Short mmCIF file of C-alpha atoms and ligand atoms in Angstrom, two decimals:
data_model
loop_
_atom_site.label_atom_id
_atom_site.label_comp_id
_atom_site.label_asym_id
_atom_site.label_seq_id
_atom_site.Cartn_x
_atom_site.Cartn_y
_atom_site.Cartn_z
CA MET A 1 -16.16 2.31 42.39
CA ALA A 2 -15.14 -0.29 39.61
CA SER A 3 -17.67 0.91 37.44
CA LYS A 4 -16.63 4.75 37.33
CA THR A 5 -12.81 3.34 36.92
CA LYS A 6 -14.18 1.56 33.83
CA LYS A 7 -16.19 4.61 32.67
CA GLN A 8 -13.15 7.12 33.04
CA ALA A 9 -11.14 4.38 31.34
CA ILE A 10 -13.35 4.64 28.52
CA LEU A 11 -13.45 8.29 28.76
CA ILE A 12 -10.32 8.59 27.81
CA GLN A 13 -9.83 6.14 24.72
CA SER A 14 -10.11 7.73 21.16
CA PRO A 15 -13.12 6.62 19.33
CA LYS A 16 -12.85 3.15 17.54
CA GLY A 17 -11.15 3.42 14.16
CA MET A 18 -9.99 6.91 14.97
CA HIS A 19 -6.11 7.12 15.96
CA ASP A 20 -3.81 10.28 17.81
CA ILE A 21 -0.41 10.62 15.31
CA LEU A 22 1.90 10.95 18.27
CA PRO A 23 5.01 13.50 18.03
CA GLU A 24 7.28 10.44 16.84
CA ASP A 25 4.85 9.92 14.21
CA TYR A 26 3.58 13.26 13.20
CA GLU A 27 6.68 13.96 11.48
CA LEU A 28 7.09 10.69 9.29
CA TYR A 29 3.63 12.10 8.01
CA GLN A 30 4.91 15.30 7.58
CA LYS A 31 7.61 13.74 5.44
CA VAL A 32 4.93 11.95 3.54
CA TYR A 33 2.93 14.75 2.24
CA GLU A 34 6.14 16.98 1.80
CA LYS A 35 7.57 14.64 -0.30
CA ALA A 36 4.18 14.25 -2.35
CA GLU A 37 3.61 17.93 -2.50
CA GLU A 38 6.91 18.38 -3.91
CA ILE A 39 7.07 15.94 -6.89
CA SER A 40 3.09 17.00 -7.90
CA GLU A 41 4.00 20.81 -7.62
CA TYR A 42 6.79 20.25 -10.11
CA TYR A 43 3.98 18.64 -12.41
CA GLY A 44 1.95 21.46 -12.42
CA PHE A 45 -0.80 20.88 -9.27
CA SER A 46 -2.06 23.44 -7.15
CA PRO A 47 -3.22 22.50 -3.69
CA ILE A 48 -6.95 22.46 -2.98
CA GLN A 49 -8.92 22.52 0.48
CA THR A 50 -12.45 21.67 0.35
CA PRO A 51 -14.72 21.34 3.73
CA HIS A 52 -14.70 17.95 5.51
CA LEU A 53 -18.64 17.94 5.42
CA GLU A 54 -20.31 17.85 2.06
CA ARG A 55 -24.30 17.18 1.66
CA THR A 56 -24.80 14.10 1.92
CA GLU A 57 -26.40 13.71 -1.09
CA LEU A 58 -23.87 14.14 -3.48
CA PHE A 59 -22.09 11.35 -2.25
CA GLY A 60 -25.15 9.45 -2.94
CA ALA A 61 -25.36 10.99 -6.83
CA SER A 62 -21.63 10.15 -7.44
CA LEU A 63 -20.62 7.02 -5.50
CA GLY A 64 -23.72 4.83 -6.03
CA GLU A 65 -26.56 4.10 -4.11
CA THR A 66 -24.87 -0.15 -3.76
CA SER A 67 -21.61 0.82 -2.96
CA ASP A 68 -20.20 -0.04 0.30
CA ILE A 69 -19.36 3.53 0.87
CA ILE A 70 -22.73 4.84 0.64
CA GLU A 71 -24.28 1.80 2.09
CA LYS A 72 -22.85 1.33 5.21
CA GLN A 73 -19.86 3.55 5.43
CA MET A 74 -20.68 7.25 5.72
CA TYR A 75 -20.76 9.49 9.20
CA THR A 76 -23.94 11.07 8.15
CA LEU A 77 -25.52 13.90 10.55
CA ARG A 78 -28.51 16.84 10.19
CA THR A 79 -27.46 19.98 11.77
CA THR A 80 -29.50 21.70 13.68
CA GLY A 81 -30.92 23.91 11.14
CA GLY A 82 -31.97 20.31 9.39
CA ASN A 83 -29.76 20.13 6.45
CA HIS A 84 -28.09 16.60 6.14
CA LEU A 85 -24.50 16.61 5.68
CA ALA A 86 -21.64 13.67 6.14
CA LEU A 87 -18.30 13.68 6.51
CA ARG A 88 -16.07 12.67 3.52
CA PRO A 89 -15.49 9.39 2.75
CA GLU A 90 -13.56 10.41 0.14
CA GLY A 91 -11.62 13.22 -1.88
CA THR A 92 -12.71 13.18 -5.78
CA VAL A 93 -16.76 13.89 -5.22
CA GLY A 94 -15.69 17.03 -3.26
CA VAL A 95 -12.88 18.13 -5.83
CA MET A 96 -15.28 17.89 -8.76
CA ARG A 97 -17.85 19.76 -6.78
CA ALA A 98 -15.65 22.64 -6.41
CA TYR A 99 -14.36 22.47 -9.83
CA LEU A 100 -18.06 22.92 -11.08
CA GLU A 101 -19.31 25.10 -8.64
CA HIS A 102 -16.41 28.03 -9.32
CA GLY A 103 -16.71 27.18 -13.06
CA MET A 104 -13.34 26.24 -13.51
CA HIS A 105 -13.49 25.14 -16.75
CA THR A 106 -13.07 28.86 -17.87
CA LEU A 107 -9.49 28.35 -16.31
CA PRO A 108 -6.81 26.84 -18.52
CA GLN A 109 -7.47 22.98 -19.15
CA PRO A 110 -7.06 20.84 -17.82
CA VAL A 111 -7.05 21.61 -13.94
CA MET A 112 -4.33 20.08 -12.04
CA LEU A 113 -5.53 19.56 -8.30
CA ARG A 114 -4.10 18.43 -4.70
CA TYR A 115 -5.19 17.77 -1.57
CA LYS A 116 -4.43 16.25 1.90
CA GLY A 117 -6.36 15.33 5.09
CA SER A 118 -8.69 13.35 6.75
CA PHE A 119 -11.51 10.70 5.25
CA PHE A 120 -14.05 9.62 7.64
CA ARG A 121 -15.53 5.46 6.63
CA HIS A 122 -17.48 3.18 9.24
CA GLU A 123 -15.48 0.24 8.58
CA ARG A 124 -14.35 -2.87 10.25
CA PRO A 125 -11.37 -1.30 12.07
CA GLN A 126 -8.06 -4.19 11.44
CA LYS A 127 -3.83 -3.35 10.25
CA GLY A 128 -3.86 -0.18 8.19
CA ARG A 129 -7.50 -0.17 7.73
CA TYR A 130 -9.06 3.19 10.07
CA ARG A 131 -12.33 5.06 10.30
CA GLU A 132 -10.38 8.30 10.11
CA PHE A 133 -7.42 8.19 7.44
CA GLN A 134 -5.45 10.47 5.83
CA GLN A 135 -5.10 10.71 1.91
CA PHE A 136 -2.85 12.71 -0.46
CA GLY A 137 -4.90 12.86 -3.26
CA LEU A 138 -4.43 14.15 -7.12
CA GLU A 139 -6.92 15.01 -9.71
CA ILE A 140 -6.88 15.99 -13.18
CA ILE A 141 -10.09 17.58 -14.51
CA ASN A 142 -11.00 18.04 -18.32
CA GLU A 143 -8.53 15.75 -19.89
CA GLU A 144 -9.33 12.34 -21.56
CA LYS A 145 -5.75 11.65 -22.86
CA ALA A 146 -4.08 8.96 -21.72
CA SER A 147 -1.04 10.95 -20.50
CA ALA A 148 -3.23 12.35 -18.04
CA GLU A 149 -3.07 8.99 -16.13
CA ALA A 150 0.50 8.28 -16.71
CA ILE A 151 1.15 11.73 -14.77
CA VAL A 152 -1.09 10.63 -11.65
CA ILE A 153 0.26 7.15 -11.06
CA LYS A 154 3.78 8.27 -11.98
CA ILE A 155 3.69 10.96 -9.26
CA LEU A 156 2.40 8.64 -6.65
CA THR A 157 4.87 5.58 -7.25
CA LEU A 158 8.03 8.23 -7.39
CA THR A 159 6.42 9.46 -4.23
CA LEU A 160 6.78 6.04 -2.38
CA GLU A 161 9.93 5.48 -4.16
CA GLU A 162 11.60 8.43 -3.12
CA LEU A 163 10.39 8.24 0.28
CA GLY A 164 12.17 4.87 0.61
CA ALA A 165 8.69 2.77 0.65
CA GLY A 166 9.83 1.14 -2.65
CA PRO A 167 9.60 -1.66 -4.37
CA ILE A 168 6.55 -0.95 -5.41
CA ILE A 169 3.81 -2.42 -8.27
CA VAL A 170 1.08 -0.91 -9.51
CA ARG A 171 -2.07 -3.45 -10.41
CA ILE A 172 -4.17 -2.14 -13.56
CA ASN A 173 -6.55 -2.57 -16.02
CA SER A 174 -9.33 -1.13 -17.55
CA LEU A 175 -13.79 -1.20 -16.78
CA GLY A 176 -13.97 0.31 -20.26
CA ASP A 177 -17.00 3.02 -21.35
CA LYS A 178 -20.72 2.84 -20.61
CA ASP A 179 -21.23 1.17 -23.81
CA CYS A 180 -18.69 -1.58 -23.44
CA LYS A 181 -19.29 -2.32 -19.52
CA ALA A 182 -23.10 -2.62 -20.52
CA GLY A 183 -22.13 -5.95 -22.88
CA TYR A 184 -19.54 -7.22 -20.42
CA ARG A 185 -22.01 -6.84 -17.58
CA LYS A 186 -24.28 -8.64 -19.49
CA ASP A 187 -22.07 -11.64 -19.59
CA LEU A 188 -20.60 -11.57 -16.19
CA LEU A 189 -24.59 -11.64 -14.87
CA SER A 190 -25.09 -14.67 -17.53
CA TYR A 191 -21.68 -16.22 -15.72
CA TYR A 192 -22.70 -16.01 -12.63
CA ARG A 193 -26.30 -17.09 -13.15
CA LYS A 194 -25.32 -20.51 -13.15
CA LYS A 195 -23.01 -20.03 -9.65
CA ILE A 196 -25.41 -18.20 -7.27
CA ASN A 197 -25.84 -20.84 -5.00
CA GLY A 198 -22.15 -21.46 -4.47
CA LEU A 199 -21.87 -17.26 -3.69
CA CYS A 200 -21.38 -16.03 0.07
CA LYS A 201 -24.82 -14.09 1.31
CA SER A 202 -23.29 -10.78 -0.03
CA CYS A 203 -22.60 -11.73 -3.30
CA GLN A 204 -26.00 -12.97 -3.51
CA LYS A 205 -26.85 -9.55 -3.42
CA ARG A 206 -24.65 -7.87 -5.36
CA TYR A 207 -25.35 -10.15 -7.99
CA LYS A 208 -28.61 -8.75 -8.05
CA THR A 209 -27.32 -4.93 -7.19
CA ASN A 210 -23.92 -4.39 -7.99
CA PRO A 211 -22.43 -7.47 -10.14
CA LEU A 212 -19.11 -5.59 -11.19
CA ARG A 213 -18.03 -5.69 -7.23
CA LEU A 214 -18.45 -10.00 -7.43
CA LEU A 215 -14.84 -9.81 -8.50
CA ASP A 216 -14.08 -7.94 -5.21
CA CYS A 217 -15.19 -10.47 -2.91
CA LYS A 218 -12.24 -12.52 -1.34
CA GLU A 219 -14.67 -14.98 0.08
CA GLU A 220 -12.53 -18.26 -0.72
CA GLY A 221 -15.79 -19.87 -2.60
CA CYS A 222 -16.12 -17.01 -4.48
CA ALA A 223 -12.01 -16.28 -5.21
CA GLU A 224 -12.81 -19.34 -6.95
CA ILE A 225 -15.79 -19.10 -8.91
CA LYS A 226 -14.27 -15.40 -9.97
CA LYS A 227 -11.44 -17.82 -11.75
CA GLU A 228 -13.12 -18.96 -14.92
CA ALA A 229 -15.37 -14.86 -14.71
CA PRO A 230 -15.21 -13.41 -18.02
CA GLN A 231 -13.07 -10.48 -18.49
CA MET A 232 -13.32 -6.83 -19.24
CA ILE A 233 -10.34 -6.94 -21.04
CA ASN A 234 -11.84 -8.98 -23.97
CA TYR A 235 -15.01 -6.59 -23.75
CA LEU A 236 -13.17 -2.88 -24.79
CA CYS A 237 -14.85 -1.03 -27.26
CA ASN A 238 -12.03 0.01 -30.12
CA PRO A 239 -11.56 3.53 -28.48
CA CYS A 240 -11.45 2.20 -24.79
CA LYS A 241 -8.72 -0.57 -25.94
CA GLN A 242 -6.33 2.20 -28.00
CA HIS A 243 -6.64 4.44 -24.74
CA PHE A 244 -5.70 1.86 -22.07
CA LYS A 245 -3.37 0.88 -24.98
CA GLU A 246 -1.50 3.91 -24.65
CA VAL A 247 -1.67 4.44 -20.84
CA LEU A 248 0.30 1.16 -20.62
CA GLU A 249 2.32 2.40 -22.95
CA PHE A 250 3.40 5.04 -20.87
CA LEU A 251 4.13 3.17 -17.86
CA ASP A 252 6.18 1.07 -19.95
CA SER A 253 8.54 3.84 -21.18
CA SER A 254 8.45 5.67 -17.57
CA GLY A 255 9.38 2.14 -16.26
CA ILE A 256 6.46 1.99 -13.56
CA PRO A 257 6.54 -1.76 -12.91
CA TYR A 258 3.09 -3.10 -13.28
CA PHE A 259 0.80 -5.88 -14.06
CA LEU A 260 -2.32 -6.12 -15.47
CA ASP A 261 -5.29 -7.55 -12.97
CA THR A 262 -8.11 -8.58 -15.44
CA TYR A 263 -10.25 -8.89 -12.24
CA LEU A 264 -9.48 -5.21 -10.67
CA VAL A 265 -12.86 -3.33 -9.97
CA ARG A 266 -12.90 -0.56 -7.36
CA GLY A 267 -16.10 -0.15 -5.60
CA LEU A 268 -17.19 2.84 -7.06
CA ASP A 269 -19.70 4.04 -9.42
CA TYR A 270 -18.03 6.59 -10.84
CA TYR A 271 -15.28 4.89 -12.34
CA SER A 272 -14.37 4.54 -16.40
CA ARG A 273 -12.02 3.32 -18.52
CA THR A 274 -8.34 3.07 -15.83
CA VAL A 275 -8.28 1.71 -12.70
CA PHE A 276 -5.11 1.07 -11.02
CA GLU A 277 -4.04 0.32 -7.37
CA ILE A 278 -0.65 0.96 -6.09
CA PHE A 279 0.97 -2.04 -3.53
CA LYS A 280 4.09 -3.08 -2.16
CA ASP A 281 6.08 -5.45 -4.27
CA SER A 282 6.57 -8.33 -1.64
CA LYS A 283 8.00 -10.33 -4.31
CA LYS A 284 10.81 -8.27 -5.06
CA LYS A 285 14.30 -8.96 -3.29
CA GLN A 286 15.88 -6.09 -2.31
CA GLU A 287 19.63 -5.28 -1.91
CA GLY A 288 20.63 -6.37 1.70
CA GLU A 289 17.04 -8.58 2.11
CA ALA A 290 17.35 -11.98 2.38
CA GLU A 291 14.72 -14.00 -0.12
CA ASN A 292 11.45 -14.26 2.26
CA GLU A 293 12.29 -11.27 4.43
CA VAL A 294 10.31 -8.87 2.98
CA GLU A 295 6.93 -7.36 3.43
CA GLU A 296 4.01 -9.27 2.88
CA THR A 297 1.36 -6.05 3.08
CA GLN A 298 -1.04 -7.12 0.37
CA ILE A 299 -2.78 -3.67 1.65
CA ALA A 300 -3.41 -0.99 -1.34
CA LEU A 301 -0.73 2.46 -0.30
CA GLY A 302 -2.74 3.62 -3.09
CA GLY A 303 -5.12 3.64 -5.91
CA GLY A 304 -7.28 5.33 -8.30
CA GLY A 305 -8.75 5.58 -11.98
CA ARG A 306 -10.74 7.74 -14.42
CA TYR A 307 -14.28 8.97 -14.06
CA ASP A 308 -15.22 10.26 -16.86
CA TYR A 309 -18.98 10.40 -16.37
CA LEU A 310 -18.51 12.07 -12.68
CA ALA A 311 -19.34 15.85 -13.61
CA LYS A 312 -22.43 14.87 -15.89
CA MET A 313 -23.56 12.63 -12.35
CA LEU A 314 -23.41 16.44 -11.08
CA SER A 315 -24.23 18.51 -13.60
CA ARG A 316 -25.07 18.96 -16.96
CA LYS A 317 -21.76 19.40 -18.09
CA ASP A 318 -18.80 16.29 -19.54
CA PHE A 319 -15.17 17.01 -17.86
CA PRO A 320 -13.61 13.34 -18.28
CA ALA A 321 -11.11 12.95 -15.80
CA ILE A 322 -9.17 11.14 -13.69
CA GLY A 323 -7.24 11.12 -10.23
CA GLY A 324 -5.41 8.66 -7.36
CA GLY A 325 -4.23 9.18 -3.87
CA LEU A 326 -2.29 7.56 -1.52
CA GLY A 327 -3.15 6.18 1.75
CA VAL A 328 -0.63 8.16 4.23
CA ASP A 329 -1.38 5.94 7.23
CA ARG A 330 -0.53 3.05 5.40
CA VAL A 331 2.81 4.60 3.91
CA VAL A 332 3.69 5.63 7.50
CA GLN A 333 3.32 2.35 8.63
CA LEU A 334 5.36 0.89 6.44
CA LEU A 335 8.06 3.45 6.29
CA LYS A 336 8.03 2.63 9.96
CA GLU A 337 8.11 -1.37 9.69
CA LYS A 338 10.91 -0.84 7.50
CA ASP A 339 12.61 0.98 9.84
CA ALA A 340 12.40 -1.42 12.46
CA LYS A 341 13.81 -4.13 9.99
CA ALA A 342 16.21 -1.98 9.01
CA LYS A 343 17.21 -1.84 12.67
CA THR A 344 17.60 -5.18 13.16
CA ASN A 345 19.33 -6.27 10.50
CA LYS A 346 22.14 -3.99 11.95
CA THR A 347 21.98 -5.38 15.39
CA PRO A 348 24.39 -8.06 15.39
CA LYS A 349 23.42 -11.93 14.82
CA VAL A 350 27.08 -13.28 15.62
CA PHE A 351 29.99 -12.66 18.08
CA PHE A 352 33.14 -13.39 16.51
CA VAL A 353 35.87 -14.78 19.68
CA GLN A 354 39.34 -14.94 17.97
CA LEU A 355 41.67 -16.49 20.12
CA GLY A 356 45.32 -15.44 19.23
CA SER A 357 46.80 -13.23 16.91
CA ALA A 358 46.89 -15.45 13.59
CA ALA A 359 42.58 -16.02 14.41
CA LYS A 360 42.93 -11.99 14.70
CA HIS A 361 44.76 -11.60 11.18
CA LYS A 362 42.50 -14.53 9.42
CA SER A 363 39.18 -12.85 11.30
CA LEU A 364 39.07 -9.75 8.82
CA ASP A 365 38.97 -11.74 6.01
CA ILE A 366 35.99 -13.42 7.38
CA MET A 367 34.33 -10.24 9.20
CA GLU A 368 34.74 -8.62 4.84
CA LYS A 369 32.49 -12.01 4.05
CA PHE A 370 29.99 -11.41 6.74
CA ARG A 371 29.51 -7.81 5.61
CA LYS A 372 29.09 -8.86 1.96
CA THR A 373 25.85 -10.72 2.82
CA HIS A 374 24.92 -7.71 4.90
CA LEU A 375 25.07 -9.90 8.17
CA SER A 376 26.33 -7.58 11.08
CA VAL A 377 28.87 -9.45 13.46
CA ALA A 378 30.25 -8.60 16.43
CA GLN A 379 33.71 -8.47 18.04
CA SER A 380 35.93 -7.08 20.52
CA MET A 381 39.29 -7.49 18.92
CA GLY A 382 40.94 -5.74 22.10
CA LYS A 383 39.91 -8.66 23.91
CA ASP A 384 41.88 -12.00 23.95
CA SER A 385 40.75 -14.15 26.69
CA LEU A 386 37.79 -16.18 25.85
CA LYS A 387 35.78 -16.14 29.01
CA GLY A 388 36.57 -12.14 28.23
CA GLN A 389 34.94 -12.33 24.77
CA MET A 390 31.87 -14.78 25.64
CA LYS A 391 30.92 -12.14 28.05
CA ILE A 392 30.35 -9.72 25.67
CA ALA A 393 28.44 -12.20 22.98
CA ASP A 394 26.33 -12.82 26.17
CA LYS A 395 25.74 -9.04 27.06
CA LEU A 396 24.77 -8.40 23.17
CA ASN A 397 22.27 -11.31 23.16
CA VAL A 398 23.52 -12.94 19.86
CA PRO A 399 21.98 -16.17 19.17
CA TYR A 400 25.29 -17.20 17.92
CA ALA A 401 28.99 -17.22 18.44
CA LEU A 402 31.74 -17.90 16.08
CA ILE A 403 35.20 -19.24 17.51
CA MET A 404 38.46 -19.19 16.24
CA GLY A 405 41.50 -19.89 17.58
CA GLN A 406 45.56 -21.38 16.98
CA LYS A 407 44.11 -25.14 15.85
CA GLU A 408 41.26 -23.59 13.61
CA VAL A 409 43.53 -21.09 11.63
CA MET A 410 45.58 -23.95 10.99
CA GLU A 411 43.00 -26.41 9.96
CA GLU A 412 41.09 -23.91 7.99
CA SER A 413 37.71 -24.07 10.03
CA ILE A 414 35.90 -22.40 12.69
CA ILE A 415 33.69 -23.39 15.13
CA ILE A 416 29.87 -22.27 15.54
CA HIS A 417 28.82 -21.76 19.73
CA ASP A 418 25.18 -21.86 19.78
CA MET A 419 24.47 -19.16 22.85
CA ASN A 420 21.15 -21.11 24.00
CA SER A 421 21.61 -24.75 23.87
CA ARG A 422 25.71 -24.55 24.12
CA ALA A 423 26.03 -26.95 21.28
CA GLN A 424 29.31 -26.85 19.24
CA GLU A 425 29.95 -27.71 15.47
CA THR A 426 33.52 -27.07 13.61
CA VAL A 427 32.57 -26.23 10.15
CA SER A 428 35.13 -25.23 7.42
CA VAL A 429 36.16 -21.29 7.06
CA ASP A 430 34.77 -21.58 3.21
CA LYS A 431 31.15 -22.49 4.35
CA VAL A 432 30.38 -20.25 8.19
CA VAL A 433 28.60 -17.46 5.94
CA GLU A 434 25.73 -19.59 4.13
CA ILE A 435 25.36 -21.79 7.31
CA ILE A 436 24.95 -18.97 9.89
CA LYS A 437 22.47 -17.50 7.07
CA GLN A 438 20.38 -20.36 6.97
CA LYS A 439 20.05 -20.90 10.82
CA ILE A 440 19.04 -17.01 11.51
CA LYS A 441 16.32 -18.01 9.03
P1 AMP X 1 -9.95 5.00 -2.11
O1 AMP X 1 -10.30 6.39 -1.53
O2 AMP X 1 -10.61 3.79 -1.44
O3 AMP X 1 -9.15 4.31 -3.45
O4 AMP X 1 -8.23 4.39 -1.29
C1 AMP X 1 -6.95 5.31 -1.74
C2 AMP X 1 -6.12 4.52 -0.73
O5 AMP X 1 -6.13 5.24 0.87
C3 AMP X 1 -6.15 3.26 -0.51
O6 AMP X 1 -5.16 2.72 -1.53
C4 AMP X 1 -5.62 2.89 0.90
O7 AMP X 1 -4.14 3.30 0.82
C5 AMP X 1 -6.39 3.84 1.76
N1 AMP X 1 -8.14 4.18 2.29
C6 AMP X 1 -8.52 3.79 2.00
N2 AMP X 1 -9.75 3.33 2.81
C7 AMP X 1 -8.71 3.51 4.20
C8 AMP X 1 -8.79 3.13 5.46
N3 AMP X 1 -10.31 2.60 5.76
N4 AMP X 1 -7.98 3.45 6.44
C9 AMP X 1 -6.82 3.58 5.82
N5 AMP X 1 -6.56 3.55 4.67
C10 AMP X 1 -7.27 3.79 3.51
#
């Protein structure tokens, strides 16, 4: 009987790493998509939808045999007809396949496409990392100019900011082209050759199969070794250097906050030149937020890069291209956290007990000081007795009550009453806001 109940309990669980989008979240997902669509449509992107399943070898031929996706993250299946198909782990390859299959190079160039939907990677589930996740993506195909990077980054960051997910920051780097990347790879290998014993097991393997990915490792020992590793930026050939300079100039002139992350590589083989990731800027303080109160999310909200060689990997033609996407589940999560934070910021932390009319007059001035620092204070001007007002403070569950009577008005002081310990201290009116701020932090 017990085992039947257990079986039934498992039966009604969604597969690991895959989640339902319930009515209360559904609207937020829609909101993110609508904003991204509205902005990208304005900039000239047309919608496309490609199948959830593609031939398995399409991904093998483009993402790189040693990428994490190909090595361990793809959901593959064999149809009854014997075809090998894979649930799409990302969007760029399917869009490029469609571009090539439908001869879109005969349309006015570049072709600018947007898409949305589910993608699948068999990863270890954790906060913000799912096995089925939603992305909104953009691709500009057959455009080599740096302005294409600028448009993609601009739209993705604008979407986040207009949704209220900001402030954000873009991490950006250049991986160079085939030629300059080769020189860098050589020097990187020679640097790591001497340190190989200090690397984790996965990195010892990466050293042989995909050395650029050594820079991606978060293990403490590997991160330490990385600090002295050669940087791609110093190996860029002149055309790559010029291209990257133009990308950064575009970001500067569009006011997009970014920083150069000289070790940013991204895991896929098809990337060349610009790569970028978008994060919530956890250092920047927003209005109304106290220091250290800002989100510490260090998971990327989006990312992308240039893939000038992908078309050639799948066909005989060269079509330089650039794309990027937003992780919609992560954006929704962030918006929900922000909303919760905004709500807790608004719930009062302090109840102001005023005894007598002089105190009630003085209280307006003090309330205003609290409002300016975005600290919410509750009060009950209509009630006169200490007991009646303290009862309300108790109900509101505030950690502190401020008490001001005739004596305090005369002395320009105020009593801070700790609602839990019942301890009291008298402080000067000038300092009360600062003291409460410290206590609440
Ligand atoms: P990528 O296709 O790896 O460049 O990812 C683009 C964006 O999609 C990332 O920046 C994330 O925001 C999101 N993303 C990627 N993988 C996952 C995942 N497993 N779960 C949730 N979001 C993801």
